[in-house]
Amino acid sequence: MMTLWLVIAVMLLAAVIILLWPLAIYKGRKNNKSAISQKQKNISIFEERLSELENEQTQGNLDAATFQQLKIELEKTLLGDVQYAAQPINKSTSNASIQNWLVMAVIACVFVLGTLATYNNLGASEQYQQYLALADSHQQQPQPVASENSAAPNFTTAIIALKAKLAENPEDMEKWFLLANTYAAMGDFQQAGEVYNRIAGMLGEQDPGYAAAKAAYAQMMYQVAGERMIPIVQIAINDALRVDPEEPTALILQGLNEYQRQAYAKAIAAWEKAKVKAGKVQLNNFIEPAIAEARRQLGEATPIQQVQSASTTQPAQASSAGKASIKINLDISPALRAKVSGQDRVFVFAKAGMPMPLAAVRLQVQDLPITIVLDDTKAAMPTAKISSAELVDITARVALSGSPRATKGDLYVTVKQVAVRKGVELTLVIDKIVE
């Protein structure tokens, strides 16, 4: 945020210099001989300044009240210059100089304050603050949300602000991407997918961002389908890879599809190719562990296994998995228990940047309160384990529809950035409603 204000300060300083330069250089020219009388000079200067103010008002930099105030100041200046025109030249020059600097100071202040006010009211200041707040919320240490009106309204406010900005400028691609990302952060994968697909259509296949948008759309639809490779997901993957054969998200999904078909060699090939452009989170939290698991399925030794001693045993592996675990004491808010039945499903899962959970447990409301442990034995897929991540997001959701995908009316609680290590214990209370 400091960088933003430094840039604004530099730009305002440059603008003030440009605005006041004509007035400043006038002081150096005031002693030039001319056939025009001092009175005519004063009138000419007055008209010049008035024209500048009128231009500022026309451009929207000055409102009517400020314009009138500055105009009165100019008129007073003109009147003072005329009254003192007959005085000795040194006194007249001194008064005019003081008046010049006063006018320049007033104009500079009005310009700066007016610009900042306009930015706050019409610009992206509020949205930028919301964006930083959302970004910070993903980096803070985990704290269960205590009330329904704390975390969720931040996303809602951000979406309202983004939609308002997009209504004014529908071609702003950065805000479209931010809107899609916000929907995804909320768990509304259907809306996120629709926005990503719209972005891809707006960009067109010639744009470098098309493949990433299509891959993100495929990822969201994969979630909507309950993490199944339905035709619409495969079509989106194909579209992304046709434009960019190294698009990492599309390759990860393609590898998942091959793995589920037990085509482990093809899955490894897709994930190896994804390494070219994959980010650190994708690489560490999914791609490397997935490749290692696929190689194990093929009976191939991974680099780690090659340097391990032959005496490494299964109990040792289980002990290693036990070091990466999160203990959760889970319950539902008494205020919300009346909204559900004992047979309603409860999904508890850990994620780390990717749509596939690293660990998951399925319960029923009648099981609550309960203490569970998320570790590698609860891996949703053998290619992705909680021990492969350093930080995860934990969500517990009562799914009224019975689907693991969040739908309106579901009850939930989420904590962000939980450290994955032995001895971590959380107390979670399901106390919010998906809007």
Coordinates of C-alpha atoms in Angstrom, one line a residue:
M1 CA 0.0 0.0 0.0
M2 CA 2.9 2.3 0.7
T3 CA 4.1 1.9 -2.9
L4 CA 0.7 3.0 -4.2
W5 CA 0.8 6.2 -2.2
L6 CA 4.4 7.0 -3.1
V7 CA 3.4 6.7 -6.8
I8 CA 0.4 8.9 -6.2
A9 CA 2.6 11.5 -4.4
V10 CA 5.1 11.7 -7.3
M11 CA 2.3 12.0 -9.9
L12 CA 0.6 14.7 -8.0
L13 CA 3.9 16.6 -7.6
A14 CA 4.5 16.5 -11.3
A15 CA 1.0 17.6 -12.0
V16 CA 1.2 20.6 -9.7
I17 CA 4.5 21.7 -11.3
I18 CA 3.0 21.5 -14.7
L19 CA -0.1 23.4 -13.5
L20 CA 1.8 26.2 -11.7
W21 CA 4.7 26.6 -14.1
P22 CA 3.0 29.4 -16.2
L23 CA 2.4 31.3 -12.9
A24 CA 5.9 30.8 -11.7
I25 CA 7.7 31.9 -14.8
Y26 CA 5.6 35.0 -14.9
K27 CA 7.6 36.3 -12.0
G28 CA 10.7 36.3 -14.1
R29 CA 9.1 38.2 -16.9
K30 CA 7.4 40.9 -14.9
N31 CA 10.2 43.4 -15.5
N32 CA 10.3 43.1 -19.3
K33 CA 9.7 46.4 -21.0
S34 CA 6.4 46.5 -22.9
A35 CA 4.1 49.0 -24.4
I36 CA 1.3 47.6 -22.5
S37 CA 0.4 49.4 -19.3
Q38 CA 0.7 47.7 -15.9
K39 CA -3.1 47.7 -15.7
Q40 CA -3.4 45.9 -19.0
K41 CA -0.8 43.4 -17.8
N42 CA -2.8 42.6 -14.7
I43 CA -6.0 42.1 -16.7
S44 CA -4.2 39.8 -19.1
I45 CA -2.8 37.7 -16.2
F46 CA -6.3 37.6 -14.7
E47 CA -7.8 36.4 -17.9
E48 CA -5.1 33.7 -18.3
R49 CA -5.6 32.4 -14.7
L50 CA -9.4 32.5 -15.1
S51 CA -9.1 30.5 -18.3
E52 CA -7.0 27.9 -16.5
L53 CA -9.6 27.6 -13.8
E54 CA -12.4 27.3 -16.3
N55 CA -10.4 24.5 -18.0
E56 CA -10.0 22.7 -14.7
Q57 CA -13.7 23.0 -14.0
T58 CA -14.5 21.7 -17.5
Q59 CA -12.3 18.7 -17.0
G60 CA -14.0 17.9 -13.7
N61 CA -11.0 18.7 -11.5
L62 CA -12.8 21.6 -9.7
D63 CA -16.4 21.7 -8.5
A64 CA -18.6 24.8 -8.9
A65 CA -18.0 26.0 -5.3
T66 CA -14.2 25.7 -5.5
F67 CA -14.2 27.4 -8.9
Q68 CA -16.2 30.4 -7.6
Q69 CA -13.9 30.7 -4.6
L70 CA -10.8 30.7 -6.7
K71 CA -12.4 33.2 -9.1
I72 CA -13.2 35.6 -6.3
E73 CA -9.5 35.3 -5.2
L74 CA -8.4 36.1 -8.7
E75 CA -10.8 39.1 -8.8
K76 CA -9.5 40.3 -5.5
T77 CA -5.9 40.0 -6.8
L78 CA -6.8 41.9 -9.9
L79 CA -8.4 44.7 -7.9
G80 CA -5.4 44.9 -5.6
D81 CA -3.0 45.1 -8.5
V82 CA -5.0 47.9 -10.1
Q83 CA -5.2 49.9 -6.8
Y84 CA -1.4 49.7 -6.3
A85 CA -0.5 50.2 -10.0
A86 CA 0.2 53.9 -9.3
Q87 CA 2.5 53.1 -6.3
P88 CA 6.3 52.9 -6.6
I89 CA 7.5 50.0 -8.6
N90 CA 9.2 48.2 -5.8
K91 CA 6.1 48.1 -3.6
S92 CA 3.9 47.1 -6.4
T93 CA 6.3 44.3 -7.4
S94 CA 6.4 43.1 -3.8
N95 CA 2.6 42.9 -3.4
A96 CA 2.1 41.2 -6.8
S97 CA 4.8 38.6 -5.9
I98 CA 3.0 37.8 -2.6
Q99 CA -0.3 37.6 -4.3
N100 CA 1.1 35.3 -7.0
W101 CA 2.5 32.9 -4.5
L102 CA -0.8 32.9 -2.5
V103 CA -2.8 32.1 -5.6
M104 CA -0.4 29.3 -6.6
A105 CA -0.6 27.8 -3.1
V106 CA -4.4 27.9 -3.2
I107 CA -4.5 26.3 -6.6
A108 CA -2.0 23.6 -5.6
C109 CA -4.0 22.7 -2.4
V110 CA -7.3 22.6 -4.2
F111 CA -5.8 20.5 -7.0
V112 CA -4.2 17.9 -4.7
L113 CA -7.3 17.7 -2.4
G114 CA -9.7 17.5 -5.3
T115 CA -7.7 14.8 -7.0
L116 CA -7.5 12.6 -3.8
A117 CA -11.3 13.1 -3.2
T118 CA -12.1 12.2 -6.7
Y119 CA -9.9 9.1 -6.5
N120 CA -11.5 7.9 -3.2
N121 CA -15.1 8.4 -4.5
L122 CA -14.7 7.3 -8.1
G123 CA -11.5 5.3 -8.4
A124 CA -10.4 1.9 -7.2
S125 CA -9.3 2.8 -3.7
E126 CA -12.0 0.9 -1.9
Q127 CA -11.6 -2.1 -4.2
Y128 CA -7.9 -2.1 -3.8
Q129 CA -8.3 -2.1 0.0
Q130 CA -10.7 -5.0 -0.3
Y131 CA -8.3 -6.9 -2.5
L132 CA -5.5 -6.5 0.0
A133 CA -7.8 -7.5 2.8
L134 CA -8.7 -10.7 0.9
A135 CA -5.1 -11.4 0.1
D136 CA -4.1 -10.9 3.8
S137 CA -6.9 -13.1 5.0
H138 CA -5.2 -16.0 3.1
Q139 CA -1.9 -15.3 4.7
Q140 CA -2.9 -14.9 8.3
Q141 CA -2.6 -17.6 10.9
P142 CA -5.8 -19.7 11.3
Q143 CA -8.5 -18.4 13.5
P144 CA -12.0 -19.9 13.5
V145 CA -14.6 -17.4 12.4
A146 CA -16.7 -16.5 15.4
S147 CA -19.8 -15.2 13.8
E148 CA -21.7 -15.3 10.5
N149 CA -21.0 -11.7 9.8
S150 CA -17.2 -11.6 9.9
A151 CA -15.4 -13.4 7.0
A152 CA -18.2 -14.1 4.5
P153 CA -19.4 -10.4 4.2
N154 CA -15.8 -9.4 3.1
F155 CA -16.2 -11.6 0.0
T156 CA -19.7 -10.3 -0.5
T157 CA -18.6 -6.7 -0.3
A158 CA -15.8 -7.4 -2.7
I159 CA -18.1 -9.0 -5.2
I160 CA -20.6 -6.1 -5.0
A161 CA -17.8 -3.6 -5.5
L162 CA -16.3 -5.6 -8.4
K163 CA -19.6 -5.9 -10.2
A164 CA -20.2 -2.2 -9.9
K165 CA -16.8 -1.4 -11.4
L166 CA -17.4 -3.9 -14.2
A167 CA -20.7 -2.3 -15.0
E168 CA -18.8 0.9 -15.6
N169 CA -16.0 -0.7 -17.5
P170 CA -16.9 -4.2 -18.8
E171 CA -13.6 -4.5 -20.6
D172 CA -11.5 -4.5 -17.4
M173 CA -10.0 -8.0 -17.5
E174 CA -8.1 -7.6 -14.2
K175 CA -11.4 -7.1 -12.4
W176 CA -13.0 -10.0 -14.2
F177 CA -10.2 -12.3 -13.0
L178 CA -10.4 -10.9 -9.5
L179 CA -14.2 -11.6 -9.5
A180 CA -13.6 -15.2 -10.6
N181 CA -10.9 -15.7 -8.0
T182 CA -13.2 -14.3 -5.3
Y183 CA -16.0 -16.7 -6.2
A184 CA -13.5 -19.5 -6.1
A185 CA -12.3 -18.4 -2.6
M186 CA -15.9 -18.5 -1.5
G187 CA -16.3 -22.0 -2.7
D188 CA -18.9 -20.9 -5.3
F189 CA -17.2 -22.9 -8.1
Q190 CA -20.2 -22.7 -10.5
Q191 CA -20.1 -18.9 -10.5
A192 CA -16.3 -18.9 -10.7
G193 CA -16.4 -21.3 -13.6
E194 CA -18.9 -19.1 -15.5
V195 CA -16.7 -16.0 -15.0
Y196 CA -13.6 -17.8 -16.1
N197 CA -15.3 -19.1 -19.2
R198 CA -16.6 -15.6 -20.0
I199 CA -13.0 -14.3 -19.6
A200 CA -11.8 -16.9 -22.1
G201 CA -14.5 -15.9 -24.6
M202 CA -13.6 -12.2 -24.2
L203 CA -9.9 -12.8 -24.6
G204 CA -10.1 -15.1 -27.6
E205 CA -7.6 -17.9 -28.5
Q206 CA -5.0 -15.4 -29.7
D207 CA -4.6 -13.9 -26.3
P208 CA -1.9 -15.4 -24.0
G209 CA -4.3 -15.5 -21.1
Y210 CA -6.9 -17.7 -22.9
A211 CA -5.4 -21.1 -22.0
A212 CA -5.1 -20.2 -18.3
A213 CA -8.8 -19.0 -18.2
K214 CA -10.0 -22.2 -20.0
A215 CA -7.9 -24.3 -17.6
A216 CA -9.4 -22.5 -14.6
Y217 CA -12.9 -23.0 -16.0
A218 CA -12.1 -26.8 -16.3
Q219 CA -10.9 -26.8 -12.7
M220 CA -14.0 -25.2 -11.4
M221 CA -16.3 -27.5 -13.4
Y222 CA -14.3 -30.5 -12.1
Q223 CA -15.3 -29.3 -8.6
V224 CA -18.9 -28.7 -9.6
A225 CA -19.1 -32.3 -10.9
G226 CA -17.9 -33.7 -7.6
E227 CA -14.3 -34.1 -8.8
R228 CA -15.3 -36.2 -11.8
M229 CA -14.0 -35.9 -15.4
I230 CA -17.2 -35.1 -17.1
P231 CA -17.3 -34.2 -20.9
I232 CA -17.4 -30.4 -20.3
V233 CA -14.3 -30.6 -18.2
Q234 CA -12.4 -32.6 -20.8
I235 CA -13.5 -30.3 -23.6
A236 CA -12.2 -27.3 -21.6
I237 CA -8.9 -29.1 -20.9
N238 CA -8.5 -29.8 -24.6
D239 CA -9.2 -26.2 -25.5
A240 CA -6.6 -25.0 -23.1
L241 CA -3.9 -27.4 -24.3
R242 CA -4.6 -26.8 -27.9
V243 CA -3.6 -23.1 -27.4
D244 CA -0.9 -23.8 -24.8
P245 CA 0.4 -27.4 -24.6
E246 CA 2.3 -26.5 -21.3
E247 CA -0.7 -25.0 -19.4
P248 CA 0.0 -26.5 -15.9
T249 CA -3.6 -26.6 -14.5
A250 CA -4.9 -28.3 -17.6
L251 CA -2.0 -30.8 -17.5
I252 CA -2.7 -31.6 -13.8
L253 CA -6.3 -32.3 -14.6
Q254 CA -5.3 -34.4 -17.6
G255 CA -2.9 -36.4 -15.4
L256 CA -5.6 -37.0 -12.8
N257 CA -7.9 -38.4 -15.5
E258 CA -5.1 -40.8 -16.7
Y259 CA -4.3 -41.8 -13.1
Q260 CA -8.0 -42.6 -12.4
R261 CA -7.9 -44.8 -15.5
Q262 CA -4.8 -46.5 -14.1
A263 CA -2.8 -45.2 -17.1
Y264 CA 0.1 -44.3 -14.7
A265 CA 2.7 -43.7 -17.3
K266 CA 0.5 -41.2 -19.2
A267 CA -0.3 -39.5 -15.9
I268 CA 3.4 -39.1 -15.1
A269 CA 4.0 -37.7 -18.6
A270 CA 1.3 -35.1 -18.1
W271 CA 2.5 -34.1 -14.7
E272 CA 6.2 -33.9 -15.8
K273 CA 5.1 -31.6 -18.6
A274 CA 3.2 -29.5 -16.1
K275 CA 6.4 -28.7 -14.2
V276 CA 7.5 -26.4 -17.0
K277 CA 5.1 -23.6 -16.0
A278 CA 3.8 -24.8 -12.7
G279 CA 3.9 -22.5 -9.7
K280 CA 5.6 -23.5 -6.4
V281 CA 2.4 -24.4 -4.7
Q282 CA 1.3 -26.6 -7.5
L283 CA 4.7 -28.2 -7.8
N284 CA 5.3 -28.9 -4.1
N285 CA 1.7 -29.7 -3.0
F286 CA 0.5 -31.8 -5.8
I287 CA 2.8 -32.5 -8.8
E288 CA 5.8 -34.0 -7.1
P289 CA 3.8 -36.2 -4.6
A290 CA 1.5 -37.3 -7.5
I291 CA 4.4 -38.3 -9.7
A292 CA 5.9 -40.2 -6.8
E293 CA 2.7 -42.1 -6.1
A294 CA 2.2 -42.9 -9.8
R295 CA 5.8 -44.3 -10.0
R296 CA 5.1 -46.4 -6.9
Q297 CA 2.0 -47.8 -8.7
L298 CA 4.2 -48.7 -11.6
G299 CA 6.8 -50.3 -9.3
E300 CA 9.4 -47.6 -10.2
A301 CA 11.7 -46.2 -7.5
T302 CA 11.4 -42.5 -6.9
P303 CA 14.6 -40.4 -6.2
I304 CA 13.9 -40.5 -2.5
Q305 CA 13.3 -44.2 -2.5
Q306 CA 16.6 -44.8 -4.3
V307 CA 18.6 -43.2 -1.5
Q308 CA 16.6 -44.8 1.3
S309 CA 18.0 -47.9 3.0
A310 CA 16.6 -51.3 2.1
S311 CA 15.5 -51.7 5.7
T312 CA 12.8 -49.0 5.5
T313 CA 9.6 -50.8 6.5
Q314 CA 5.9 -50.1 6.3
P315 CA 5.6 -49.3 10.0
A316 CA 8.3 -46.6 9.5
Q317 CA 6.2 -45.2 6.7
A318 CA 3.1 -45.2 8.9
S319 CA 5.1 -43.4 11.6
S320 CA 6.2 -40.8 9.0
A321 CA 2.6 -40.2 8.1
G322 CA 1.7 -39.9 11.7
K323 CA 4.0 -36.9 12.1
A324 CA 1.9 -35.0 9.6
S325 CA -1.5 -34.8 11.1
I326 CA -4.1 -32.3 12.4
K327 CA -6.4 -33.1 15.3
I328 CA -9.8 -31.5 15.1
N329 CA -12.5 -31.2 17.8
L330 CA -15.6 -30.6 15.7
D331 CA -19.1 -29.5 16.8
I332 CA -22.0 -27.5 15.4
S333 CA -23.4 -24.3 16.8
P334 CA -26.5 -24.9 19.0
A335 CA -28.2 -22.0 17.1
L336 CA -27.9 -23.9 13.9
R337 CA -28.5 -27.5 15.0
A338 CA -32.2 -27.0 14.6
K339 CA -31.7 -26.4 10.9
V340 CA -30.3 -29.9 10.2
S341 CA -31.2 -33.5 10.8
G342 CA -29.0 -36.2 12.3
Q343 CA -28.7 -37.9 9.0
D344 CA -27.3 -34.9 7.1
R345 CA -23.8 -35.4 5.8
V346 CA -20.8 -33.6 7.2
F347 CA -17.6 -33.3 5.0
V348 CA -14.4 -32.4 6.7
F349 CA -11.4 -31.8 4.4
A350 CA -8.0 -30.2 4.0
K351 CA -6.8 -28.4 0.8
A352 CA -3.6 -26.6 -0.2
G353 CA -4.1 -24.5 -3.3
M354 CA -5.5 -27.3 -5.5
P355 CA -9.1 -28.4 -5.9
M356 CA -8.4 -31.9 -4.8
P357 CA -8.4 -32.4 -1.0
L358 CA -5.3 -33.8 0.6
A359 CA -7.4 -35.4 3.4
A360 CA -11.1 -35.9 3.9
V361 CA -13.5 -37.4 6.4
R362 CA -17.2 -38.0 5.9
L363 CA -19.5 -37.9 8.9
Q364 CA -23.2 -37.3 9.9
V365 CA -24.6 -34.6 12.1
Q366 CA -25.6 -37.2 14.7
D367 CA -21.8 -37.9 15.1
L368 CA -21.2 -34.4 16.4
P369 CA -19.4 -33.4 18.6
I370 CA -16.5 -35.6 17.6
T371 CA -12.7 -35.6 17.5
I372 CA -11.1 -36.6 14.3
V373 CA -7.5 -36.7 12.9
L374 CA -6.6 -35.7 9.3
D375 CA -3.4 -37.4 8.2
D376 CA -2.1 -39.4 5.2
T377 CA -4.5 -42.3 6.0
K378 CA -7.4 -40.0 5.2
A379 CA -6.0 -39.1 1.7
A380 CA -8.8 -38.6 -0.7
M381 CA -6.5 -39.7 -3.5
P382 CA -3.2 -41.6 -3.3
T383 CA -1.6 -39.0 -5.4
A384 CA -2.2 -36.2 -2.9
K385 CA -1.4 -36.5 0.8
I386 CA -1.5 -34.0 3.6
S387 CA 2.1 -34.7 4.5
S388 CA 3.1 -33.1 1.1
A389 CA 1.9 -29.7 2.3
E390 CA 3.3 -27.3 4.8
L391 CA 0.0 -25.3 5.2
V392 CA -3.6 -26.3 4.5
D393 CA -7.1 -24.8 4.7
I394 CA -9.5 -26.8 6.8
T395 CA -13.2 -26.8 6.0
A396 CA -16.1 -28.6 7.8
R397 CA -19.4 -28.4 5.9
V398 CA -22.9 -29.8 6.6
A399 CA -24.1 -30.6 3.1
L400 CA -27.9 -30.3 3.1
S401 CA -27.9 -31.5 -0.5
G402 CA -25.6 -34.4 0.3
S403 CA -23.0 -33.2 -2.2
P404 CA -19.5 -32.2 -1.1
R405 CA -19.8 -29.2 -3.3
A406 CA -21.0 -26.1 -1.4
T407 CA -24.6 -25.1 -2.1
K408 CA -26.7 -22.3 -0.8
G409 CA -28.0 -23.1 2.7
D410 CA -25.1 -25.4 3.7
L411 CA -23.6 -24.8 7.1
Y412 CA -19.8 -24.5 7.4
V413 CA -16.7 -23.3 9.1
T414 CA -13.3 -22.7 7.6
V415 CA -9.8 -21.9 8.9
K416 CA -6.9 -20.8 6.7
Q417 CA -3.2 -21.7 6.7
V418 CA -3.1 -24.4 9.3
A419 CA 0.4 -25.7 9.8
V420 CA 0.7 -29.5 9.0
R421 CA 2.8 -31.1 11.8
K422 CA 2.4 -33.4 14.7
G423 CA 0.6 -32.1 17.7
V424 CA -1.6 -29.5 15.9
E425 CA -5.1 -29.4 17.4
L426 CA -8.1 -27.2 16.4
T427 CA -11.5 -26.7 17.8
L428 CA -14.0 -25.9 15.1
V429 CA -17.6 -25.0 15.5
I430 CA -19.8 -25.0 12.4
D431 CA -21.6 -21.6 12.7
K432 CA -22.0 -20.0 9.2
I433 CA -24.4 -20.4 6.4
V434 CA -23.5 -20.5 2.7
E435 CA -25.3 -17.6 1.0

